[in-house]
CSV table of C-alpha atoms in Angstrom, one decimal:
chain,number,residue,atom,x,y,z
J,1,MET,CA,6.9,177.9,74.4
J,2,ALA,CA,6.6,177.8,70.7
J,3,SER,CA,4.2,175.6,68.8
J,4,ILE,CA,5.7,173.7,65.9
J,5,GLU,CA,4.6,170.9,63.6
J,6,TYR,CA,5.8,167.4,64.3
J,7,SER,CA,7.6,167.4,61.0
J,8,GLU,CA,10.0,170.0,62.5
J,9,VAL,CA,10.9,167.8,65.5
J,10,ARG,CA,14.5,166.7,65.1
J,11,LYS,CA,16.8,164.3,67.1
J,12,GLY,CA,18.0,166.0,70.3
J,13,MET,CA,14.9,168.3,70.7
J,14,VAL,CA,12.8,168.3,73.8
J,15,ILE,CA,9.0,168.6,73.4
J,16,VAL,CA,6.1,168.9,75.8
J,17,GLY,CA,3.7,166.0,75.7
J,18,ASP,CA,0.5,165.1,77.5
J,19,GLY,CA,0.1,166.5,81.0
J,20,GLY,CA,3.1,168.8,80.6
J,21,GLN,CA,5.6,165.9,80.5
J,22,LEU,CA,8.9,166.5,78.8
J,23,PHE,CA,10.1,164.1,76.1
J,24,TYR,CA,13.5,163.9,74.5
J,25,CYS,CA,13.5,163.0,70.8
J,26,MET,CA,16.0,160.1,70.4
J,27,ASP,CA,15.2,159.2,66.8
J,28,ARG,CA,12.7,160.1,64.0
J,29,ASP,CA,11.6,158.2,60.9
J,30,LEU,CA,9.4,159.9,58.3
J,31,LYS,CA,7.7,157.7,55.7
J,32,THR,CA,5.9,159.1,52.6
J,33,PRO,CA,4.5,156.1,50.7
J,34,GLY,CA,3.6,157.4,47.3
J,35,ASN,CA,0.2,159.1,47.2
J,36,LEU,CA,-0.8,157.9,50.7
J,37,PRO,CA,-0.6,160.3,53.7
J,38,SER,CA,2.8,160.5,55.3
J,39,LYS,CA,3.5,159.0,58.8
J,40,LEU,CA,6.1,160.1,61.3
J,41,LYS,CA,7.5,157.7,63.9
J,42,LEU,CA,9.3,159.3,66.9
J,43,LYS,CA,11.3,157.6,69.5
J,44,LEU,CA,10.7,159.6,72.6
J,45,LYS,CA,12.2,159.4,76.1
J,46,ASN,CA,10.2,160.7,79.0
J,47,LEU,CA,12.7,162.9,81.0
J,48,LYS,CA,10.8,162.3,84.3
J,49,THR,CA,10.4,158.5,84.2
J,50,GLY,CA,13.2,157.6,81.7
J,51,PHE,CA,10.7,155.4,79.8
J,52,VAL,CA,11.4,155.2,76.0
J,53,ASN,CA,8.4,154.8,73.7
J,54,ASP,CA,7.8,154.8,69.9
J,55,VAL,CA,5.0,157.2,68.9
J,56,ARG,CA,3.3,157.5,65.5
J,57,VAL,CA,2.0,161.0,64.7
J,58,HIS,CA,0.8,163.0,61.7
J,59,PRO,CA,3.6,165.3,60.5
J,60,GLU,CA,1.2,168.3,60.2
J,61,ASP,CA,-0.1,168.1,63.8
J,62,LYS,CA,1.2,170.7,66.3
J,63,VAL,CA,3.4,170.1,69.4
J,64,GLU,CA,5.0,172.5,72.0
J,65,GLN,CA,8.8,172.8,71.9
J,66,ALA,CA,10.3,173.0,75.3
J,67,TYR,CA,13.1,175.6,75.9
J,68,LEU,CA,15.9,174.3,78.2
J,69,GLU,CA,18.3,176.6,80.0
J,70,THR,CA,21.9,175.5,80.8
J,71,ARG,CA,23.7,177.0,83.8
J,72,THR,CA,27.2,176.5,85.0
J,73,MET,CA,27.1,175.3,88.6
J,74,GLN,CA,29.5,174.1,91.2
J,75,TYR,CA,28.9,170.8,93.1
J,76,LEU,CA,29.0,171.6,96.9
J,77,TYR,CA,28.0,168.6,98.9
J,78,LYS,CA,25.6,165.6,99.3
J,79,ASP,CA,22.8,165.9,101.9
J,80,THR,CA,19.7,163.7,102.7
J,81,ASP,CA,17.6,165.3,99.9
J,82,GLY,CA,20.2,164.8,97.2
J,83,TYR,CA,23.1,166.7,95.7
J,84,VAL,CA,23.5,170.5,96.3
J,85,PHE,CA,24.8,172.7,93.5
J,86,MET,CA,25.5,176.4,93.5
J,87,ASP,CA,25.0,178.8,90.5
J,88,ASN,CA,28.3,180.4,89.7
J,89,GLU,CA,26.7,183.7,88.8
J,90,THR,CA,23.8,184.2,91.3
J,91,PHE,CA,25.2,182.0,94.1
J,92,ASP,CA,21.7,180.4,94.4
J,93,GLN,CA,21.7,176.8,95.6
J,94,THR,CA,19.7,174.0,93.9
J,95,THR,CA,19.3,170.4,95.1
J,96,LEU,CA,19.2,167.6,92.5
J,97,SER,CA,17.6,164.4,93.7
J,98,GLN,CA,19.3,161.0,93.5
J,99,ASP,CA,17.2,159.8,90.6
J,100,LEU,CA,18.1,162.9,88.5
J,101,ALA,CA,21.9,162.9,89.2
J,102,GLY,CA,22.2,159.1,89.7
J,103,ASP,CA,25.4,157.4,88.6
J,104,LEU,CA,26.9,160.7,87.2
J,105,MET,CA,27.8,161.8,90.7
J,106,GLN,CA,30.6,159.2,90.8
J,107,TYR,CA,32.5,161.4,88.5
J,108,LEU,CA,32.2,164.5,90.6
J,109,LYS,CA,33.9,165.6,93.8
J,110,GLU,CA,33.1,168.6,95.8
J,111,GLY,CA,34.1,171.9,94.1
J,112,ASN,CA,33.8,170.5,90.5
J,113,SER,CA,31.9,172.7,88.0
J,114,VAL,CA,29.3,171.2,85.7
J,115,LYS,CA,26.4,172.3,83.5
J,116,VAL,CA,22.9,171.8,84.9
J,117,VAL,CA,20.0,171.7,82.5
J,118,PHE,CA,16.8,173.5,83.7
J,119,HIS,CA,13.2,173.7,82.4
J,120,ASP,CA,10.9,176.3,84.0
J,121,GLU,CA,13.4,176.7,86.9
J,122,LYS,CA,13.4,173.0,87.6
J,123,PRO,CA,16.6,171.1,87.3
J,124,LEU,CA,16.4,168.2,84.8
J,125,SER,CA,19.9,166.7,84.4
J,126,VAL,CA,23.6,167.2,84.8
J,127,GLU,CA,26.1,167.5,81.8
J,128,LEU,CA,29.5,166.3,82.9
J,129,PRO,CA,32.7,167.6,81.4
J,130,GLN,CA,34.3,165.1,78.9
J,131,THR,CA,37.1,164.2,81.3
J,132,VAL,CA,37.6,164.4,85.1
J,133,GLU,CA,40.7,164.0,87.3
J,134,LEU,CA,40.3,161.7,90.3
J,135,GLU,CA,42.7,160.1,92.8
J,136,VAL,CA,43.2,156.3,93.1
J,137,ILE,CA,42.5,155.3,96.7
J,138,GLU,CA,42.6,151.5,96.3
J,139,THR,CA,44.2,149.1,93.8
J,140,GLU,CA,46.3,146.0,93.8
J,141,PRO,CA,50.1,146.3,93.6
J,142,SER,CA,51.6,145.7,90.2
J,143,VAL,CA,53.2,142.4,89.5
J,144,LYS,CA,56.7,142.4,88.0
J,145,GLY,CA,57.1,140.6,84.7
J,146,ALA,CA,53.4,140.6,83.9
J,147,THR,CA,53.9,142.7,80.8
J,148,ALA,CA,53.4,140.1,78.1
J,149,ALA,CA,49.8,141.2,77.4
J,150,ALA,CA,47.9,144.4,78.2
J,151,GLN,CA,46.9,143.6,81.8
J,152,TYR,CA,44.4,145.8,83.6
J,153,LYS,CA,43.5,145.7,87.3
J,154,PRO,CA,40.5,147.1,89.2
J,155,ALA,CA,40.8,150.4,91.1
J,156,ILE,CA,38.6,152.4,93.3
J,157,LEU,CA,38.7,156.2,93.0
J,158,GLU,CA,38.1,158.9,95.6
J,159,THR,CA,34.4,159.3,94.7
J,160,GLY,CA,33.8,155.5,94.9
J,161,LEU,CA,33.9,155.0,91.1
J,162,LYS,CA,35.3,151.5,90.2
J,163,ILE,CA,37.3,151.3,86.9
J,164,THR,CA,40.1,149.3,85.4
J,165,VAL,CA,43.6,150.8,85.2
J,166,PRO,CA,47.0,149.7,83.7
J,167,PRO,CA,49.3,147.8,86.1
J,168,PHE,CA,51.7,150.7,86.6
J,169,VAL,CA,49.0,153.0,88.3
J,170,GLY,CA,49.4,153.0,92.1
J,171,ILE,CA,47.5,154.3,95.1
J,172,GLY,CA,47.6,158.1,95.5
J,173,GLU,CA,48.1,158.8,91.8
J,174,LYS,CA,45.7,161.2,90.0
J,175,ILE,CA,44.3,159.9,86.8
J,176,SER,CA,42.2,161.3,84.0
J,177,ILE,CA,38.9,159.5,83.2
J,178,ASP,CA,36.6,159.7,80.2
J,179,THR,CA,33.1,160.4,81.6
J,180,ARG,CA,31.2,159.2,78.5
J,181,GLU,CA,32.6,155.7,78.7
J,182,GLY,CA,34.0,155.5,82.2
J,183,LYS,CA,37.5,154.6,81.0
J,184,TYR,CA,41.0,155.4,82.1
J,185,LEU,CA,42.7,157.9,79.8
J,186,GLY,CA,46.1,158.6,81.5
J,187,ARG,CA,48.0,159.9,84.5
J,188,VAL,CA,47.7,163.5,85.4
J,189,LYS,CA,51.1,165.3,85.6
């Protein structure tokens, strides 16, 4: 790990705090009031607990920058410990706990490839692709003549994800979903 000054910490960086905890920099605000000493306010998210805190530091103080590694992995299955992923290059298997993967797993089905972020060989999080294709397994039938306004209806997808879809989407159709917002994008041809 490299030691840097707090003034070099930018939004999106991960630093090592007290007790070896990892913190993601969500925002920074540097104030230099005239001839007074400058103050730096960082908005840091603890990657282990998810707690967000505002911290005031001296810009010239030192902090350790964490190096994160991203690997392409394939989602295999869910077991009692969590979600099992396999490295596409080494074929090593890694289990991510429910609290690390969480709601993101509703966008993945077995066999999908994702990027898993590691620090010191420990998995931290999953980076989903921007869009995924899933099949509709449950939705209401469309109502004829209800086209005066943009009507949307609820649908349940093969992974258990619940979203709203246009009235023309039926059971058994594959649709494309935006993973950032959880919204319907279109039918898959």
